[in-house]
Coordinates of C-alpha atoms in Angstrom, one line a residue:
M58 CA 132.5 -13.2 136.8
A59 CA 134.2 -10.0 138.1
E60 CA 135.5 -9.3 134.6
R61 CA 132.0 -9.7 133.1
S62 CA 130.6 -7.3 135.7
R63 CA 133.2 -4.7 134.8
D64 CA 132.0 -4.9 131.1
L65 CA 128.4 -4.2 132.0
P66 CA 128.8 -0.4 132.3
L67 CA 130.6 -0.3 129.0
L68 CA 127.8 -2.3 127.4
T69 CA 125.2 0.0 129.0
L70 CA 127.0 3.1 127.8
T71 CA 127.2 1.8 124.3
S72 CA 123.5 1.0 124.4
S73 CA 122.7 4.5 125.6
T74 CA 124.9 6.0 122.9
R75 CA 123.1 4.0 120.2
R76 CA 119.7 5.0 121.6
A77 CA 120.8 8.6 121.5
L78 CA 122.0 8.3 118.0
R79 CA 118.7 6.7 116.9
L80 CA 116.8 9.4 118.7
R81 CA 118.7 12.1 116.8
A82 CA 118.2 10.4 113.5
R83 CA 114.5 10.0 114.2
Q84 CA 114.3 13.6 115.2
A85 CA 115.9 14.7 112.0
R86 CA 113.6 12.5 109.9
D87 CA 110.5 13.7 111.7
A88 CA 111.5 17.4 111.3
K89 CA 112.0 17.0 107.6
L90 CA 109.1 18.0 105.4
S91 CA 108.5 16.7 101.9
V92 CA 108.0 19.1 99.0
F93 CA 104.5 17.6 98.5
S94 CA 103.5 18.4 102.1
K95 CA 104.8 22.0 101.8
I96 CA 102.8 22.5 98.5
C97 CA 99.6 21.0 100.1
Y98 CA 100.1 23.2 103.1
A99 CA 100.6 26.3 100.9
I100 CA 97.5 25.5 98.8
G101 CA 95.4 25.6 102.0
G102 CA 96.1 29.3 102.4
A103 CA 95.2 30.2 98.9
P104 CA 91.4 30.7 99.1
N105 CA 91.6 33.3 101.9
Q106 CA 94.1 35.2 99.8
V107 CA 92.0 34.9 96.7
S108 CA 88.9 36.3 98.4
G109 CA 90.9 38.8 100.4
S110 CA 92.5 40.1 97.3
A111 CA 89.2 40.5 95.5
S112 CA 87.6 42.3 98.4
A113 CA 90.7 44.4 99.1
F114 CA 90.9 45.8 95.6
F115 CA 87.2 45.8 94.6
L116 CA 84.9 45.8 97.6
Q117 CA 85.1 49.5 98.2
I118 CA 84.4 50.5 94.7
Y119 CA 81.7 47.8 94.4
L120 CA 79.8 49.2 97.4
L121 CA 80.1 52.8 96.1
D122 CA 79.5 52.4 92.4
V123 CA 77.5 49.1 92.1
A124 CA 75.6 48.6 95.3
L125 CA 75.2 52.4 95.4
I126 CA 75.6 53.1 99.2
S127 CA 77.2 56.3 100.5
P128 CA 80.8 56.6 101.4
Y129 CA 79.8 57.1 105.1
Q130 CA 78.0 53.7 105.0
V131 CA 80.9 52.1 103.2
S132 CA 83.2 53.3 105.9
L133 CA 81.0 51.7 108.5
V134 CA 80.9 48.4 106.6
L135 CA 84.7 48.3 106.1
S136 CA 85.8 49.5 109.5
L137 CA 83.2 47.6 111.6
G138 CA 83.7 44.4 109.5
K139 CA 87.5 44.5 109.8
T140 CA 87.2 45.4 113.5
W141 CA 84.8 42.5 114.1
G142 CA 87.1 40.2 112.2
G143 CA 89.9 41.3 114.5
I144 CA 87.9 40.8 117.7
T145 CA 87.1 37.2 116.6
D146 CA 90.8 36.4 116.4
P147 CA 91.5 36.2 120.1
L148 CA 88.1 34.5 120.6
V149 CA 89.1 31.8 118.0
G150 CA 92.5 31.6 119.7
Y151 CA 90.9 31.1 123.0
C152 CA 88.6 28.3 121.6
I153 CA 91.6 26.6 119.9
N154 CA 93.5 26.8 123.2
K155 CA 90.6 24.8 124.8
S156 CA 90.3 22.4 121.8
K157 CA 91.1 18.7 122.4
W158 CA 93.3 16.7 120.1
T159 CA 91.4 14.5 117.6
R160 CA 92.3 11.8 115.2
I161 CA 92.9 14.5 112.5
G162 CA 94.6 17.0 114.9
R163 CA 93.6 19.9 117.0
L164 CA 93.6 22.6 114.2
M165 CA 92.3 20.7 111.1
P166 CA 88.7 20.4 112.4
W167 CA 88.4 24.2 112.6
M168 CA 89.3 24.6 108.9
L169 CA 87.1 21.8 107.7
G170 CA 84.1 23.0 109.7
C171 CA 84.0 26.6 108.7
T172 CA 84.6 26.1 104.9
P173 CA 81.0 25.7 103.7
F174 CA 79.8 28.7 105.7
L175 CA 82.7 30.7 104.3
M176 CA 81.6 30.0 100.8
M177 CA 78.0 31.1 101.5
S178 CA 78.9 34.3 103.3
Y179 CA 81.4 35.3 100.6
F180 CA 78.8 34.9 97.8
L181 CA 76.1 36.8 99.6
L182 CA 78.6 39.6 100.3
W183 CA 78.6 40.3 96.5
F184 CA 74.8 40.0 96.1
V185 CA 72.7 43.2 95.9
P186 CA 69.4 42.8 97.7
T187 CA 66.2 44.3 96.1
F188 CA 65.5 46.6 99.0
E189 CA 67.3 49.9 99.3
T190 CA 66.4 51.0 102.8
G191 CA 68.8 49.2 105.2
R192 CA 70.9 47.8 102.4
V193 CA 74.0 48.8 104.4
V194 CA 72.8 46.4 107.2
W195 CA 72.9 43.5 104.7
Y196 CA 76.5 44.2 103.7
L197 CA 77.6 44.9 107.3
A198 CA 76.1 41.6 108.4
F199 CA 77.6 39.5 105.7
F200 CA 81.0 41.2 105.8
C201 CA 81.1 40.6 109.6
C202 CA 80.2 37.0 109.0
F203 CA 82.8 36.6 106.3
Q204 CA 85.5 38.2 108.4
A205 CA 84.6 36.0 111.5
L206 CA 84.6 32.8 109.4
S207 CA 87.7 33.8 107.6
T208 CA 89.3 34.2 111.0
A209 CA 88.1 30.8 112.1
Y210 CA 89.9 29.3 109.1
H211 CA 93.0 31.5 109.0
V212 CA 94.1 31.4 112.7
P213 CA 94.4 27.6 112.9
Y214 CA 95.9 27.6 109.5
T215 CA 98.7 30.0 110.5
I216 CA 99.2 28.2 113.9
L217 CA 99.7 25.0 111.9
T218 CA 103.1 26.3 110.9
M219 CA 104.4 25.6 114.4
F220 CA 103.1 22.0 114.2
L221 CA 104.5 21.0 110.7
S222 CA 108.0 20.6 112.0
T223 CA 110.3 21.4 114.9
D224 CA 113.1 22.6 112.6
Q225 CA 113.1 26.3 112.1
T226 CA 114.6 26.0 108.6
E227 CA 111.8 23.6 107.5
R228 CA 109.2 26.0 109.0
D229 CA 110.8 28.9 107.1
S230 CA 110.8 26.9 103.9
A231 CA 107.1 26.0 104.4
T232 CA 106.3 29.6 105.1
A233 CA 108.1 30.6 101.8
Y234 CA 106.0 28.0 99.9
R235 CA 102.9 29.3 101.7
M236 CA 103.7 32.9 100.8
T237 CA 104.4 32.1 97.2
V238 CA 101.1 30.3 96.8
E239 CA 99.2 32.9 98.8
V240 CA 100.6 35.7 96.7
L241 CA 99.7 33.6 93.6
G242 CA 96.2 33.3 95.2
T243 CA 96.1 37.0 95.5
L244 CA 97.0 37.2 91.9
I245 CA 94.3 34.8 90.9
G246 CA 91.7 36.7 93.0
A247 CA 92.6 40.0 91.4
A248 CA 92.8 38.5 87.9
V249 CA 89.5 36.7 88.1
Q250 CA 87.7 39.6 89.8
G251 CA 89.5 42.2 87.7
Q252 CA 89.0 40.6 84.3
I253 CA 85.4 39.7 84.9
V254 CA 84.3 43.0 86.4
A255 CA 86.4 45.3 84.2
S256 CA 83.3 46.2 82.2
A257 CA 81.6 47.5 85.3
H258 CA 84.1 50.4 85.7
T259 CA 84.7 51.7 82.2
G260 CA 84.0 55.3 81.4
S261 CA 82.2 54.6 78.2
D262 CA 78.9 53.9 80.0
C263 CA 78.7 57.4 81.6
H264 CA 75.9 59.6 80.4
L265 CA 76.7 63.3 80.4
T266 CA 74.3 65.5 82.1
N267 CA 75.1 69.2 82.4
G268 CA 78.7 68.5 81.8
T269 CA 79.1 65.9 84.5
G270 CA 79.0 62.1 84.2
N271 CA 76.0 60.7 85.9
L272 CA 74.9 57.1 86.0
T273 CA 71.4 57.5 87.5
A274 CA 70.4 61.0 86.4
D275 CA 67.1 60.2 84.9
F276 CA 65.9 57.6 87.5
P277 CA 67.8 58.1 90.7
H278 CA 66.2 55.1 92.4
E279 CA 66.3 52.7 89.5
P280 CA 69.6 50.9 88.4
T281 CA 70.6 51.4 84.8
D282 CA 71.3 48.5 82.5
H283 CA 75.0 49.1 83.1
I284 CA 74.6 48.8 86.9
T285 CA 72.4 45.7 86.5
S286 CA 75.1 44.1 84.3
A287 CA 77.8 45.1 86.8
R288 CA 75.9 43.4 89.6
Q289 CA 75.6 40.2 87.6
V290 CA 79.3 40.0 86.7
Y291 CA 80.3 40.6 90.4
M292 CA 78.1 37.6 91.4
I293 CA 79.7 35.4 88.7
A294 CA 83.2 36.3 90.1
A295 CA 82.0 35.6 93.7
G296 CA 80.7 32.2 92.7
I297 CA 84.0 31.2 91.1
I298 CA 86.1 32.4 94.0
G299 CA 83.8 30.8 96.6
C300 CA 84.3 27.3 95.0
L301 CA 88.0 27.5 95.6
Y302 CA 87.5 27.2 99.3
L303 CA 86.2 23.7 98.9
L304 CA 89.0 22.6 96.5
C305 CA 91.9 24.0 98.5
T306 CA 90.6 22.8 101.9
A307 CA 90.4 19.3 100.5
V308 CA 94.0 19.4 99.3
L309 CA 95.2 20.7 102.7
F310 CA 93.3 18.0 104.6
L311 CA 94.6 15.2 102.3
G312 CA 98.2 16.3 102.0
V313 CA 99.2 17.7 105.5
K314 CA 99.7 15.9 108.8
E315 CA 99.5 18.0 111.9
R316 CA 102.2 17.0 114.4
D317 CA 102.4 17.8 118.1
D318 CA 105.6 19.5 119.3
P319 CA 107.6 17.3 121.7
Y320 CA 108.8 20.5 123.4
A321 CA 105.3 20.7 124.9
L322 CA 105.9 17.5 126.9
V323 CA 108.1 19.4 129.4
A324 CA 106.3 22.7 129.2
G325 CA 104.1 22.2 132.2
E326 CA 100.4 22.8 132.5
V327 CA 98.5 24.8 129.8
I328 CA 98.4 28.5 130.8
P329 CA 94.9 30.0 130.9
F330 CA 94.1 32.2 127.9
F331 CA 93.9 35.6 129.6
Q332 CA 97.0 34.9 131.7
G333 CA 98.8 33.8 128.6
F334 CA 97.5 36.9 126.7
R335 CA 98.9 39.1 129.5
K336 CA 102.3 37.3 129.3
T337 CA 102.5 37.7 125.5
M338 CA 101.6 41.4 125.7
Q339 CA 104.5 41.9 128.1
F340 CA 107.0 40.2 125.8
G341 CA 109.2 42.9 124.2
P342 CA 110.0 41.2 120.8
Y343 CA 106.4 40.4 120.2
L344 CA 105.3 44.0 121.0
N345 CA 107.9 45.3 118.6
L346 CA 106.8 43.0 115.8
I347 CA 103.1 43.9 116.3
S348 CA 103.7 47.6 116.5
S349 CA 105.7 47.8 113.3
F350 CA 103.6 45.5 111.1
L351 CA 100.2 46.8 112.2
L352 CA 101.3 50.1 110.6
I353 CA 102.8 48.5 107.6
S354 CA 99.9 46.2 106.9
A355 CA 97.4 49.0 107.4
A356 CA 99.4 51.1 104.8
V357 CA 99.3 48.3 102.3
Q358 CA 95.5 47.9 102.9
I359 CA 94.9 51.6 102.3
Q360 CA 96.8 51.5 99.0
Q361 CA 95.0 48.3 97.8
S362 CA 91.5 49.6 98.7
N363 CA 91.9 53.0 97.1
F364 CA 94.0 51.9 94.1
V365 CA 91.1 51.1 91.7
L366 CA 89.3 54.3 92.8
F367 CA 92.5 56.3 92.2
C368 CA 92.9 54.8 88.7
T369 CA 89.2 55.5 87.9
H370 CA 88.8 59.0 89.3
A371 CA 92.2 60.6 89.9
A372 CA 94.6 59.3 87.2
D373 CA 92.6 58.6 84.1
L374 CA 93.8 55.0 84.2
Q375 CA 90.4 53.2 84.3
D376 CA 91.2 51.3 81.1
H377 CA 94.4 49.9 82.7
F378 CA 93.5 49.2 86.4
Q379 CA 92.9 45.5 86.0
N380 CA 96.3 45.1 84.2
L381 CA 98.0 47.3 86.8
V382 CA 96.6 45.1 89.6
L383 CA 97.9 42.0 87.8
T384 CA 101.3 43.6 87.3
I385 CA 101.5 44.3 91.1
L386 CA 100.7 40.7 92.0
I387 CA 102.8 39.1 89.3
A388 CA 105.8 41.1 90.6
A389 CA 104.9 40.0 94.1
V390 CA 104.8 36.3 93.1
L391 CA 108.1 36.4 91.2
S392 CA 109.9 38.2 94.0
I393 CA 109.0 35.8 96.9
P394 CA 111.9 33.4 96.1
F395 CA 114.2 36.4 96.0
W396 CA 113.0 37.6 99.4
Q397 CA 113.4 34.1 100.8
W398 CA 117.0 34.0 99.6
F399 CA 117.6 37.6 100.8
L400 CA 116.4 37.0 104.4
G401 CA 118.4 33.8 104.6
K402 CA 121.5 35.6 103.4
F403 CA 121.3 38.9 105.2
G404 CA 118.7 38.3 107.9
K405 CA 115.0 39.0 108.3
K406 CA 115.4 42.4 110.0
I407 CA 117.4 43.8 107.0
A408 CA 115.1 42.2 104.5
A409 CA 112.1 44.0 106.1
F410 CA 113.4 47.4 104.9
G411 CA 112.7 46.3 101.3
I412 CA 109.1 47.2 102.1
S413 CA 110.2 50.9 101.7
L414 CA 110.7 50.4 97.9
M415 CA 107.1 51.4 97.2
I416 CA 107.4 54.8 98.9
P417 CA 109.2 56.9 96.2
F418 CA 107.5 55.3 93.3
S419 CA 104.0 55.8 94.8
I420 CA 104.7 59.4 95.3
M421 CA 105.9 59.6 91.7
L422 CA 102.6 58.1 90.5
V423 CA 100.6 60.7 92.4
T424 CA 102.7 63.6 90.9
I425 CA 103.2 62.1 87.4
S426 CA 100.1 60.2 86.4
N427 CA 100.9 58.5 83.1
T428 CA 100.8 54.9 81.9
V429 CA 104.5 54.1 81.9
V430 CA 105.0 55.5 85.5
A431 CA 102.0 53.5 86.6
Y432 CA 103.4 50.2 85.5
V433 CA 106.8 51.0 87.0
V434 CA 105.0 51.8 90.3
A435 CA 103.1 48.5 90.0
V436 CA 106.3 46.5 89.7
T437 CA 108.0 48.1 92.8
S438 CA 104.8 47.9 94.8
G439 CA 104.6 44.2 94.1
L440 CA 108.2 43.8 95.4
S441 CA 107.2 45.6 98.6
I442 CA 104.0 43.8 99.1
A443 CA 105.8 40.5 98.8
A444 CA 108.2 41.5 101.6
S445 CA 105.3 42.7 103.8
L446 CA 103.5 39.4 103.3
L447 CA 106.5 37.1 103.8
L448 CA 108.4 38.7 106.7
P449 CA 105.9 38.9 109.6
W450 CA 104.9 35.3 109.2
S451 CA 108.6 34.3 109.0
M452 CA 109.5 36.3 112.0
L453 CA 106.6 35.3 114.3
P454 CA 107.7 31.7 114.8
D455 CA 111.1 33.1 115.9
V456 CA 109.3 35.2 118.5
V457 CA 107.3 32.2 119.7
D458 CA 110.5 30.1 120.0
N459 CA 112.3 32.9 121.9
F460 CA 109.3 33.1 124.3
R461 CA 109.4 29.4 124.8
L462 CA 113.1 29.5 125.8
T463 CA 112.7 32.5 128.2
N464 CA 109.4 31.1 129.6
P465 CA 110.0 27.4 129.9
Q466 CA 106.8 26.7 131.9
G467 CA 104.6 28.3 129.2
K468 CA 102.6 25.8 127.2
G469 CA 99.9 26.2 124.5
L470 CA 100.5 29.9 123.8
E471 CA 100.9 29.5 120.0
A472 CA 97.3 30.2 119.4
I473 CA 97.5 33.4 121.5
F474 CA 100.5 34.7 119.7
Y475 CA 99.0 34.1 116.2
S476 CA 95.5 35.2 117.0
S477 CA 96.6 38.3 118.8
F478 CA 98.9 39.3 115.9
V479 CA 96.1 38.9 113.4
F480 CA 93.7 40.8 115.7
F481 CA 96.0 43.9 116.0
T482 CA 96.8 44.0 112.2
K483 CA 93.0 43.6 111.4
L484 CA 92.1 46.2 113.9
S485 CA 94.6 48.7 112.6
A486 CA 93.5 47.9 109.0
G487 CA 89.8 48.4 109.9
I488 CA 90.4 51.7 111.5
A489 CA 92.6 52.9 108.7
L490 CA 90.1 51.8 106.0
G491 CA 87.2 53.4 107.9
I492 CA 89.0 56.7 108.2
S493 CA 90.2 56.6 104.5
T494 CA 86.7 55.9 103.2
L495 CA 85.2 58.5 105.5
S496 CA 87.6 61.1 104.2
L497 CA 86.0 60.5 100.7
Q498 CA 82.7 61.4 102.3
F499 CA 84.1 64.6 103.7
A500 CA 85.7 65.3 100.3
G501 CA 82.3 65.1 98.6
Y502 CA 82.4 61.7 96.8
D503 CA 79.2 61.2 94.9
T504 CA 78.3 57.6 93.9
T505 CA 76.3 58.7 90.9
L506 CA 79.1 60.7 89.3
C507 CA 81.6 59.4 86.8
K508 CA 83.8 62.5 87.3
Q509 CA 84.4 63.4 90.9
A510 CA 85.3 66.9 92.3
Y511 CA 88.9 68.0 92.7
S512 CA 88.7 67.6 96.5
V513 CA 88.0 63.9 95.9
V514 CA 90.9 63.6 93.5
L515 CA 93.3 65.2 96.0
T516 CA 92.1 62.9 98.8
L517 CA 92.7 59.8 96.6
K518 CA 96.2 61.1 95.8
L519 CA 97.0 61.5 99.5
L520 CA 95.6 58.0 100.3
I521 CA 97.8 56.4 97.6
G522 CA 101.0 58.4 98.3
A523 CA 101.6 60.4 101.4
V524 CA 99.5 58.5 104.0
P525 CA 100.9 55.0 103.4
A526 CA 104.4 56.3 103.0
L527 CA 104.3 57.9 106.4
M528 CA 102.9 54.8 108.0
I529 CA 105.5 52.5 106.5
I530 CA 108.3 54.8 107.6
I531 CA 107.1 54.9 111.2
G532 CA 106.7 51.1 111.1
L533 CA 110.2 50.5 109.9
I534 CA 111.7 52.9 112.5
I535 CA 110.0 50.7 115.2
L536 CA 111.2 47.5 113.5
A537 CA 114.8 48.9 113.7
F538 CA 114.7 48.1 117.4
Y539 CA 113.5 44.5 116.9
P540 CA 115.9 42.5 119.3
I541 CA 116.0 39.1 117.7
T542 CA 119.0 38.9 115.4
E543 CA 120.2 36.0 113.3
D544 CA 122.7 35.0 116.0
T545 CA 119.9 35.1 118.6
R546 CA 117.6 33.0 116.4
K547 CA 120.3 30.3 115.9
Q548 CA 121.1 30.2 119.6
T549 CA 117.4 29.8 120.4
E550 CA 117.0 27.0 117.9
L551 CA 120.0 25.0 119.4
A552 CA 118.7 25.5 122.9
L553 CA 115.2 24.2 122.0
D554 CA 116.7 21.3 120.1
G555 CA 118.5 20.3 123.3
I556 CA 115.3 20.5 125.3
R557 CA 113.5 18.3 122.7
M558 CA 116.3 15.8 122.7
R559 CA 116.4 15.5 126.5
T560 CA 112.6 15.1 126.6
R561 CA 112.5 12.3 124.1
R562 CA 115.4 10.5 125.8
S563 CA 113.7 10.8 129.2
T564 CA 110.4 9.5 127.7
L565 CA 112.2 6.4 126.3
I566 CA 113.9 5.7 129.6
V567 CA 110.5 5.9 131.4
I568 CA 109.1 3.5 128.9

């Protein structure tokens, strides 16, 4: 009997060891994502990028040359719309923070619920109402609606990255899939929009009046046949792109399972939103990431929004702009795997400096405006845009994990991190776009002219070359002080894995 009693601790130890091994194996299996799940997750982000690409490249010139509203009114639409979209980010984050878990998750209902309204608002954004007085109010209202609904879709979608897997490598891989498909979506958006509406921006339809191209010289308040045709083709493009929301959201819902993070089991009570917001705004790595990428993303937005205008009015490339846009985005799509390899090999912080590739070539395009240079610039811009899209969303989960480790009692702050990040980038982009469009007003941009004044040409050159270059340089200087290195990231991952393991083990013991 005594001998049997001495064997009990050994049997108990063996049982505990086996249970720990089973827990570790189950954790590894749960953290592993299938390729199918990654692809379905990536497809879910495509429609926002398709519509975002179309509006980024073409909304400004559409409002100026097709809807025929003034540059000042366009600046109001773009800046207020983007700013409102940014304001709704923390509001959506707050609401998500209060959301209850459902049978399909906590985030999925948001994406499913706003999809039909997104489709409607996007289509009406590209519709020209019959009334002229107050037309700017129509576009401001529907651009604000589109931005708010897009936020209600995008914020939970980006937060979903944290709840796909507890493995940082798997999350980085899913982010790379997502960025590849999103850049592909950007390509599709620009391709569909660019090829369909190319006829709306050719110089062959200008009628010369007193030596200047004028589209509405004879009847200033009546649209010409060319403008009427342009409005129709924009609506066709909007209808096609709007339908993608329904298709991609269905794929996301059917192919992705939202999982709760077991780390949250030991994280204490959920921190109230405003207290959590204050905590995140005091977290150094997060402030560094926001400060750098709000400048970089605003610079990319300025280039995108003014690129078609630059090709049409400042560089005599109006017959090539749709192909140049495609070249930019094809280069971006093809370079995503390269950047994923590069950041894994040399680190995310070093990879971020690849964004600076566009600076010398953009300045070259401004000074030497010919077709060959334009296509070289398009390729290098695509490489830089890919890096600017991939890196912040790959670095943000590292910041969240680092915060979790240094603030172990914080729970439910993922929505605040993601929504605040999107808020600040949208806010900076809105301000930058408003100022850049307003500068065209001061330069004397005339929506009825095919050939603009030299002051407008000079302004467009500055908006394509010097202004974004300066913003990118400042952003990269700030990023140089980003404190999370590859060693820090790996140490954080190991520490959080240990917390998750202890949590699961203690849960089983209680059971």
